[in-house]
Amino acid sequence: MTTDTASIPEQRLTGAHLLVAHVALLGGIVTGLLQGLEHAGFEFPASPYFLQSYYHSVSVHGVLNVLVWTTFFICGFLPFIAARGYAIPLVSLRLGWVTFWVMVVGLVMAAIPLVGNAATVMFTFYPPLKAHWAFYIGLTLVVVGTWLVTLRLALTHRVWRAQHPGARTPLPSFMALVTMTMWTLASIGLAAEMLFMLIPWSLGLVQGTDPLLARTLFWLTGHPIVYFWLLPAYVSWYMLVPRQAGGRLFSDPMARASFLLFLLLSAPLGLHHQVADPGIHEGWKLFQAFLTFAVFFPSLLTFFNVVASLESGARARGGTGLVAWFGRLPWGDPSVAAQILGMLMFCAGGIGGLINASYTVNLVVHNTAYIVGHFHATVGTAVTLTFMGISYWLVPHLAGRGLWSRGMALAQSWLWFSGMLIFSISLHELGLRGMPRRTMISQAAYFQPEWKGLLAWVGVGGTLLFVSGVLYLLNLLLTVTVSRQPAPAVPEFAEPISRAEEGPAMLDRLRPWVVLAVVMIIVAYGPTLARLIAGASFNAPGFRVW
Ligand code: HEM
Ligand SMILES: [Cu+2]
């Protein structure tokens, strides 16, 4: 099941995705540093040739980090993992390259207005903020590219199934397929917003737009996108890290069940981002708030399963005690250390998410710096540090050269973790003290003196993060260019303690679960969307504020 089948051309394709992802991350950390320093009181270096305003920077930062870095990494990583799981090459390398180029063309189309300050609308592009049409069409093409990734995995699954009738799908491939299926289903909200609202509006075909309907379609995709970022990290936590730590996967059926629950529960709860929006019935907001607590359950399953698997590794390495075994994990391996630190940060981030999800408590934290603290712990660390940990074996493998420096990689991981502790805790507290997000805060007329001390720590944490990010990118660059170390083997997949065959066959089906997922979306969103569409008035004019 784990023989190395990745052919050289397929490796190039993975490498191409990773290259784009890392260029985006470079832009992401530079803008992040400037924003962090602005918060600490340094003047924002606005310039007509670079970033024209703080808000231009925040838009570039959000798009590069959470739309480009994540999406391109995932579309390189998941097919790589799926192919190794199936132990057959993915179908049609040509489709793979077409997909890649669709995404790159889309990215370039979106990047031109973004960099040129014609799409300073933040990564959420809420109307009535209005961007250049190329931004919307470009992002739509990137999404279409992700659908093609799903198609390629689905076609490969068919080929594999024909060769292995009756066998259980290899778990890593199953996880990759479920993740991409979930995303494809969920991204329909965004596609509808783009195709029926934002693109015709930005092209001047319709005169106005309806912000509430647009926001609702956006968040139909905007919550599940966080699981699109997270599930690939989970794939690594389930399938690779336990093995890297010398252990076995605690339960295969439980892992399948948790992924299927994510397929069901990721999408029908985006209204929790609109708790403060007028014009949506409270009953539906409450219903989706409950579903949000429900989707916490598969994350708890994951927590249990992954910790139990890691424990088996640590005990095999001589670890003892109820908790002390944790110290026996291979902390000297940067790939493992980065990912375990990511997991630790996710424990805190996940609990914070429950606070955001609590209907009434949400009003305390909504649109404050608390939220910025939250998602830097989750997507900015749990996901990002995990992807960094994956890169520490994947990039050497693709390049055919060993990692340039393990010591630097270890230092980088700890630096990101500690920088983020400082950065994120300060922002959480600032939010509780009422500081808004998405604001050039040192210029705000309502600046509160009690924010000042903590804002300095935002600058310190942000600088540590930046240094860590530079060390990471430098290490990878030196790896692919000058490293003389021999290439390491790719980590094998963790063998389950309890085998797939022991679980219900239902856990290896996809179609019934997809149908159920569609039903859930219709139930949760149908009445609200029907009402918003029936009452829609496309009369809000566009604004360009920066
Ligand atoms: C050097 C590392 C980083 C630093 C110093 C940094 C700093 C910041 C700061 C200060 C803000 C607040 C902007 C505001 O609300 O006014 C921000 C926003 C944001 N950051 Fe980061 N960040 C970093 C890396 C990342 C990474 C790796 C991700 C995700 C993968 C990320 C995702 C975001 C998102 C989504 C926003 C919100 C943008 C918006 O409100 O439209 N950041 N960042
Ligand atoms: Cu959400």
XYZ file of C-alpha atoms and ligand atoms in Angstrom:
590
model
C 0.000 0.000 0.000
C 2.879 2.363 0.533
C 5.267 1.663 -2.312
C 6.690 4.741 -3.927
C 4.747 5.174 -7.134
C 5.221 8.894 -7.611
C 6.783 9.190 -11.013
C 9.153 12.019 -11.805
C 6.609 13.970 -13.953
C 4.014 13.783 -11.190
C 6.627 15.056 -8.753
C 7.213 18.060 -10.974
C 3.524 18.850 -10.821
C 3.509 18.691 -7.026
C 6.642 20.818 -6.974
C 5.058 23.434 -9.234
C 2.127 23.809 -6.824
C 4.469 24.123 -3.872
C 6.535 26.752 -5.630
C 3.515 29.008 -6.141
C 2.397 28.387 -2.558
C 5.744 29.463 -1.148
C 6.009 32.605 -3.271
C 2.611 33.560 -1.857
C 3.751 32.841 1.686
C 6.722 35.157 1.187
C 4.348 37.989 0.279
C 2.165 36.970 3.203
C 4.860 37.294 5.820
C 6.226 40.598 4.477
C 2.788 42.231 4.607
C 2.148 40.579 7.993
C 5.315 42.098 9.420
C 4.366 45.576 8.223
C 0.892 45.239 9.733
C 2.270 43.971 13.022
C 4.713 46.876 13.175
C 1.947 49.333 12.336
C 0.040 48.011 15.329
C 3.138 48.518 17.462
C 3.189 52.189 16.484
C 5.587 52.302 13.512
C 4.399 54.295 10.557
C 3.027 52.123 7.750
C 5.370 52.555 4.743
C 2.668 53.338 2.178
C 4.072 54.001 -1.281
C 2.578 54.356 -4.754
C 5.000 51.692 -6.010
C 4.435 49.049 -3.354
C 1.604 48.939 -0.856
C -0.519 52.022 -1.290
C -2.223 51.865 2.088
C -2.566 49.731 5.196
C -5.779 48.328 3.749
C -4.071 47.449 0.510
C -1.620 45.465 2.609
C -4.346 43.669 4.571
C -6.048 42.682 1.320
C -2.838 41.318 -0.173
C -1.990 39.584 3.123
C -5.332 37.832 3.431
C -5.480 36.696 -0.194
C -1.886 35.467 -0.339
C -2.017 33.593 2.946
C -5.423 32.024 3.162
C -6.392 31.788 -0.488
C -3.102 31.162 -2.326
C -0.630 29.606 0.128
C -3.207 27.139 1.437
C -4.949 26.274 -1.851
C -1.807 25.683 -3.880
C -0.163 23.686 -1.103
C -3.240 21.503 -0.731
C -3.669 20.945 -4.473
C -0.058 19.767 -4.603
C -0.082 17.724 -1.409
C -3.392 15.839 -1.539
C -2.939 14.319 -5.017
C 0.589 13.280 -4.008
C -0.800 11.519 -0.925
C -3.725 9.994 -2.825
C -1.431 8.480 -5.451
C 0.784 6.905 -2.816
C -2.269 5.565 -1.024
C -3.758 3.967 -4.140
C -0.286 2.816 -5.167
C -1.141 3.596 -8.772
C -0.320 6.774 -10.698
C -3.128 9.318 -10.857
C -4.989 9.322 -14.169
C -4.068 11.831 -16.848
C -1.019 13.832 -15.954
C -2.182 16.184 -18.681
C -5.363 16.963 -16.747
C -3.128 17.662 -13.766
C -1.108 20.235 -15.702
C -4.177 21.800 -17.297
C -5.574 22.197 -13.794
C -2.381 23.783 -12.572
C -2.319 26.290 -15.425
C -6.001 27.162 -14.990
C -5.194 27.989 -11.388
C -2.073 29.968 -12.287
C -3.837 31.974 -14.987
C -6.602 32.722 -12.475
C -4.076 33.700 -9.876
C -2.256 36.080 -12.202
C -5.563 37.620 -13.309
C -6.526 38.223 -9.705
C -3.062 39.347 -8.686
C -2.772 42.173 -11.202
C -5.637 44.277 -9.782
C -4.781 43.138 -6.258
C -1.201 44.353 -6.459
C -2.317 47.422 -8.391
C -4.684 48.490 -5.589
C -7.762 47.870 -7.765
C -8.978 45.067 -5.509
C -8.485 46.473 -2.029
C -11.557 44.671 -0.766
C -9.963 42.251 1.767
C -9.895 38.523 1.136
C -13.650 38.357 1.878
C -14.476 40.867 -0.924
C -17.823 41.807 0.638
C -19.844 44.081 -1.605
C -20.571 46.947 -1.741
C -16.767 47.137 -1.770
C -16.063 46.686 -5.443
C -12.983 45.266 -7.154
C -11.876 45.112 -10.756
C -13.619 42.290 -12.653
C -10.331 40.504 -13.277
C -10.016 39.897 -9.530
C -13.351 38.065 -9.348
C -12.863 36.120 -12.581
C -9.334 35.175 -11.569
C -10.376 33.847 -8.173
C -13.223 31.951 -9.814
C -10.727 30.254 -12.122
C -8.685 29.182 -9.107
C -11.809 27.600 -7.646
C -12.568 25.880 -10.965
C -9.034 24.493 -10.822
C -9.729 22.940 -7.426
C -12.793 21.233 -8.909
C -10.551 19.720 -11.582
C -8.313 18.365 -8.817
C -11.396 16.661 -7.371
C -12.247 15.298 -10.807
C -8.783 13.833 -11.234
C -8.957 12.121 -7.841
C -12.449 10.795 -8.571
C -11.369 9.374 -11.943
C -8.362 7.738 -10.319
C -10.622 6.283 -7.668
C -12.711 4.670 -10.400
C -9.668 3.074 -11.985
C -8.450 1.805 -8.632
C -11.904 0.498 -7.737
C -12.122 -1.444 -10.999
C -8.828 -3.108 -10.130
C -9.783 -3.768 -6.508
C -13.468 -4.627 -6.339
C -14.633 -5.073 -2.780
C -11.445 -3.784 -1.160
C -11.544 -0.915 1.301
C -10.180 2.334 -0.099
C -6.718 3.022 1.325
C -7.284 5.500 4.122
C -5.011 8.325 2.884
C -6.648 8.287 -0.537
C -10.080 8.145 1.025
C -9.281 11.172 3.169
C -7.963 13.112 0.189
C -11.066 12.313 -1.815
C -13.456 13.233 1.002
C -11.644 16.522 1.570
C -11.819 17.543 -2.073
C -15.438 16.396 -2.360
C -16.445 18.403 0.694
C -14.721 21.483 -0.718
C -16.224 21.074 -4.186
C -19.708 20.846 -2.738
C -19.185 23.769 -0.405
C -17.597 26.050 -2.982
C -20.848 26.238 -4.909
C -21.952 29.175 -2.727
C -18.882 31.158 -3.696
C -19.242 30.209 -7.345
C -22.856 31.412 -7.330
C -21.870 34.697 -5.688
C -19.167 35.251 -8.314
C -21.099 34.166 -11.395
C -24.499 35.668 -10.657
C -23.568 38.719 -8.630
C -20.004 40.008 -8.492
C -18.789 39.292 -12.025
C -21.818 40.800 -13.860
C -21.748 43.738 -11.440
C -18.031 44.466 -11.856
C -18.395 44.190 -15.636
C -21.158 46.815 -15.526
C -23.843 44.402 -16.781
C -25.961 45.092 -13.702
C -25.977 48.397 -11.885
C -26.077 47.391 -8.242
C -25.775 44.490 -5.891
C -27.322 43.017 -2.765
C -24.740 42.870 0.035
C -26.680 40.566 2.356
C -27.327 37.921 -0.279
C -23.688 38.108 -1.353
C -22.424 37.701 2.198
C -24.688 34.737 2.767
C -23.455 32.964 -0.362
C -19.896 33.840 0.600
C -20.147 32.261 4.058
C -21.828 29.166 2.705
C -18.329 28.526 1.331
C -16.390 30.627 3.827
C -16.825 28.325 6.777
C -16.153 25.029 4.991
C -13.046 26.600 3.499
C -11.523 26.377 6.974
C -11.988 22.616 6.818
C -10.508 22.622 3.339
C -7.397 24.081 5.005
C -7.540 21.886 8.074
C -8.345 18.418 6.716
C -5.106 18.125 4.713
C -3.282 18.872 7.975
C -5.374 16.158 9.624
C -4.354 13.754 6.842
C -0.762 14.279 7.877
C -1.575 14.043 11.589
C -3.402 10.731 11.104
C -1.368 9.080 8.375
C 2.190 10.341 8.644
C 3.116 11.851 12.005
C 2.279 8.713 14.057
C 4.542 6.681 11.785
C 7.258 9.339 11.865
C 7.000 9.028 15.651
C 7.393 5.240 15.433
C 3.762 4.420 16.242
C 0.576 3.131 14.644
C -2.769 4.663 13.872
C -5.120 3.958 16.758
C -8.280 3.448 14.682
C -8.883 3.405 10.957
C -12.720 3.230 11.085
C -12.843 6.095 13.559
C -10.706 8.209 11.222
C -13.049 7.465 8.318
C -16.053 8.313 10.445
C -14.578 11.657 11.425
C -13.852 12.610 7.817
C -17.373 11.664 6.768
C -18.749 13.804 9.572
C -16.726 16.702 8.212
C -18.258 16.079 4.816
C -21.715 16.326 6.365
C -21.181 19.118 8.827
C -18.713 21.557 7.274
C -21.091 23.505 5.093
C -24.477 23.939 6.781
C -23.248 26.351 9.443
C -21.733 29.403 7.752
C -24.378 31.653 9.272
C -22.284 31.669 12.440
C -20.208 34.302 10.635
C -23.316 36.420 10.200
C -24.662 36.455 13.714
C -24.458 40.244 13.668
C -26.074 40.598 10.212
C -29.595 41.969 10.251
C -32.132 40.427 7.883
C -31.502 36.785 8.719
C -33.912 35.045 11.029
C -32.545 34.342 14.505
C -33.938 30.831 14.486
C -31.701 29.853 11.580
C -28.724 31.500 13.191
C -29.368 29.500 16.343
C -29.840 26.281 14.378
C -26.519 26.768 12.635
C -24.887 27.673 15.939
C -25.903 24.218 17.186
C -24.498 22.592 14.058
C -21.259 24.425 14.730
C -20.991 22.654 18.050
C -21.762 19.410 16.227
C -18.798 19.843 13.879
C -16.584 20.121 16.928
C -17.267 16.437 17.511
C -15.229 15.025 14.591
C -12.399 17.311 15.705
C -12.621 15.706 19.149
C -12.520 12.272 17.479
C -9.425 13.418 15.652
C -7.855 14.679 18.848
C -8.457 11.367 20.577
C -7.313 9.222 17.660
C -4.187 11.233 16.884
C -3.089 11.527 20.515
C -3.598 7.789 21.033
C -1.562 7.103 17.893
C 1.235 9.416 18.993
C 1.209 7.762 22.396
C 1.784 4.363 20.765
C 4.841 5.834 19.068
C 6.182 7.464 22.205
C 5.707 4.241 24.225
C 7.499 2.249 21.550
C 10.352 4.693 22.044
C 10.398 4.016 25.761
C 7.956 6.676 26.930
C 6.074 6.034 30.169
C 3.488 7.647 32.429
C 0.096 9.107 31.639
C 1.449 12.322 30.214
C 5.243 12.074 30.447
C 5.392 9.950 27.265
C 4.819 13.171 25.376
C 8.450 14.122 25.962
C 9.570 10.913 24.230
C 8.194 11.906 20.864
C 10.970 12.524 18.323
C 11.286 16.215 19.103
C 14.605 16.338 17.255
C 12.876 15.702 13.932
C 11.802 19.126 12.640
C 8.988 17.685 10.551
C 7.460 16.052 13.624
C 8.214 18.915 16.002
C 6.625 21.501 13.705
C 3.455 19.468 13.368
C 3.108 18.643 17.048
C 3.557 22.311 17.895
C 0.863 23.014 15.319
C -1.410 20.512 17.069
C -0.773 22.112 20.450
C -1.683 25.501 19.076
C -4.793 24.003 17.578
C -6.013 22.861 20.991
C -6.104 26.483 22.084
C -7.430 27.714 18.750
C -10.192 25.139 18.682
C -11.415 26.092 22.121
C -11.404 29.741 21.046
C -13.529 28.703 18.093
C -16.202 27.461 20.464
C -16.314 30.910 22.010
C -16.772 32.510 18.588
C -19.489 30.010 17.794
C -21.510 30.692 20.912
C -24.341 32.799 19.597
C -24.419 35.500 22.232
C -20.761 35.473 23.240
C -19.935 36.008 19.584
C -21.215 39.559 19.953
C -18.418 40.281 22.418
C -15.653 39.209 20.057
C -17.189 39.937 16.662
C -14.935 41.989 14.378
C -12.425 42.597 17.143
C -8.728 41.768 17.229
C -9.737 38.629 19.134
C -10.723 37.056 15.806
C -7.340 37.906 14.314
C -5.731 36.183 17.316
C -7.980 33.184 16.710
C -7.289 32.542 13.064
C -3.551 33.064 13.350
C -3.589 30.225 15.896
C -5.694 28.013 13.628
C -4.978 28.563 9.930
C -1.901 30.664 10.679
C -0.297 28.024 12.900
C -2.097 24.690 13.155
C -2.374 24.559 9.366
C 0.644 26.630 8.356
C 3.113 25.045 10.782
C 1.837 21.608 9.760
C 2.359 22.430 6.090
C 5.848 23.633 7.004
C 6.485 20.334 8.790
C 5.274 18.439 5.720
C 7.533 20.528 3.490
C 10.506 19.463 5.573
C 10.243 15.976 4.062
C 8.269 16.672 0.901
C 10.488 19.370 -0.600
C 13.709 17.345 -0.057
C 11.969 14.368 -1.626
C 10.835 16.359 -4.652
C 14.218 17.997 -5.038
C 16.131 14.752 -4.555
C 18.341 16.462 -1.961
C 18.359 16.376 1.829
C 17.099 19.243 3.961
C 19.760 21.929 4.110
C 19.666 22.364 7.893
C 17.705 20.403 10.477
C 18.843 22.717 13.260
C 17.546 25.754 11.455
C 14.281 23.937 10.781
C 13.869 23.079 14.451
C 14.671 26.625 15.521
C 12.215 27.936 12.954
C 9.398 25.748 14.231
C 9.868 26.781 17.836
C 10.239 30.410 16.817
C 6.928 30.324 14.932
C 5.242 28.670 17.884
C 6.571 31.098 20.482
C 6.158 34.140 18.240
C 2.583 33.107 17.686
C 1.926 32.649 21.394
C 2.976 36.247 21.979
C 1.189 37.579 18.895
C -2.025 35.656 19.307
C -2.507 36.026 23.053
C -1.962 39.785 22.781
C -4.529 40.071 20.001
C -7.081 37.988 21.893
C -6.763 40.273 24.882
C -6.844 43.429 22.757
C -10.065 42.203 21.223
C -11.579 41.695 24.635
C -10.554 45.273 25.410
C -12.608 46.369 22.436
C -9.968 46.894 19.786
C -11.415 46.393 16.275
C -9.741 44.338 13.561
C -9.084 45.482 9.973
C -8.078 48.895 11.228
C -4.937 50.984 10.921
C -5.079 51.134 14.630
C -2.280 53.541 15.486
C -4.111 56.203 13.465
C -7.545 55.580 15.017
C -9.107 58.636 16.649
C -10.566 56.418 19.346
C -7.223 54.816 20.223
C -7.350 53.650 23.835
C -4.266 54.042 26.046
C -4.809 50.597 27.572
C -4.149 49.010 24.179
C -0.682 50.441 23.836
C 1.350 47.994 25.936
C -0.171 44.943 24.306
C 0.206 46.395 20.815
C 3.956 46.512 21.359
C 3.801 42.737 21.922
C 1.890 42.331 18.674
C 4.904 43.957 17.010
C 7.337 41.671 18.860
C 5.369 38.523 18.056
C 4.891 39.586 14.446
C 8.636 40.170 14.067
C 9.472 36.740 15.490
C 6.965 35.207 13.068
C 8.536 37.038 10.191
C 12.047 35.896 11.121
C 10.760 32.349 11.454
C 9.074 32.529 8.062
C 12.289 33.801 6.455
C 14.324 30.984 8.037
C 11.796 28.495 6.706
C 11.829 29.797 3.149
C 15.610 30.175 3.178
C 16.083 26.595 4.335
C 13.891 25.292 1.528
C 15.609 27.496 -1.019
C 19.035 26.254 0.056
C 17.695 22.702 0.034
C 16.625 22.829 -3.589
C 19.666 24.779 -4.782
C 22.821 23.891 -2.877
C 22.159 21.074 -0.414
C 24.558 18.161 -0.820
C 22.852 15.869 1.660
C 21.300 12.677 0.284
C 17.534 12.748 -0.232
C 15.606 11.159 2.631
C 12.931 8.511 2.178
C 9.323 9.679 2.178
C 7.627 8.755 5.474
C 5.493 5.652 5.130
C 1.839 5.716 6.119
C 0.963 4.701 9.661
C -0.393 1.163 9.890
C -3.654 1.022 11.797
C -3.913 -0.935 15.041
C -7.553 -1.692 14.316
C -7.998 -2.422 10.657
C -10.382 -0.893 8.135
C -12.005 -4.269 7.494
C -13.289 -4.245 11.063
C -15.290 -1.088 10.466
C -18.722 -0.859 8.831
C -18.680 -0.996 5.014
C -20.812 2.135 5.042
C -17.720 4.064 6.078
C -16.142 3.325 2.709
C -18.955 4.721 0.597
C -19.103 8.265 -0.649
C -22.306 8.710 -2.607
C -24.858 8.309 0.217
C -22.890 10.730 2.350
C -22.720 13.302 -0.429
C -26.488 13.068 -0.848
C -26.963 13.557 2.863
C -24.567 16.503 2.835
C -26.600 18.159 0.079
C -29.784 17.589 2.074
C -28.176 19.174 5.127
C -27.194 22.253 3.132
C -30.705 22.544 1.707
C -32.274 22.253 5.146
C -29.897 24.703 6.799
C -29.752 27.257 4.008
C -32.794 26.676 1.804
C -35.362 28.838 3.607
C -32.929 31.702 4.252
C -31.581 31.747 0.712
C -35.059 31.451 -0.791
C -36.210 34.446 1.230
C -33.108 36.514 0.450
C -33.330 35.742 -3.252
C -37.059 36.465 -3.397
C -36.544 39.818 -1.675
C -33.232 40.697 -3.305
C -32.857 44.218 -4.570
C -29.785 44.754 -6.678
C -29.492 48.402 -5.908
C -26.403 48.901 -3.754
C -23.800 50.934 -5.650
C -20.162 49.831 -5.518
C -17.575 51.577 -3.364
C -13.885 51.939 -3.707
C -12.684 53.241 -0.372
C -8.916 52.850 -0.655
C 4.789 36.828 9.700
C 3.636 36.274 9.953
C 2.354 37.059 10.089
C 2.132 38.268 10.684
C 3.132 39.150 11.394
C 0.727 38.582 10.516
C 0.105 39.743 10.968
C -1.209 40.082 10.744
C -1.879 41.242 11.275
C -1.248 42.289 12.180
C -3.157 41.226 10.832
C -4.262 42.184 11.234
C -4.796 43.074 10.197
C -5.985 43.864 10.753
O -6.936 43.289 11.278
O -5.944 45.107 10.648
C -3.310 40.061 10.011
C -4.465 39.668 9.363
C -4.659 38.439 8.773
N -3.728 37.410 8.686
Fe -1.809 37.472 9.254
N 0.137 37.552 9.843
C 1.093 36.606 9.561
C 0.908 35.408 8.910
C -0.317 34.903 8.522
C -0.546 33.585 8.026
C 0.529 32.514 7.858
C -1.876 33.492 7.754
C -2.667 32.345 7.220
C -2.200 31.309 6.613
C -2.462 34.785 8.048
C -3.792 35.107 7.843
C -4.347 36.339 8.075
C -5.705 36.699 7.731
C -6.736 35.809 7.050
C -5.894 38.028 8.161
C -7.173 38.835 8.061
C -7.186 39.748 6.912
C -8.466 40.544 6.893
O -8.978 40.917 7.942
O -8.960 40.756 5.784
N -1.492 35.614 8.528
N -2.099 39.373 9.987
Cu -16.813 29.445 10.595
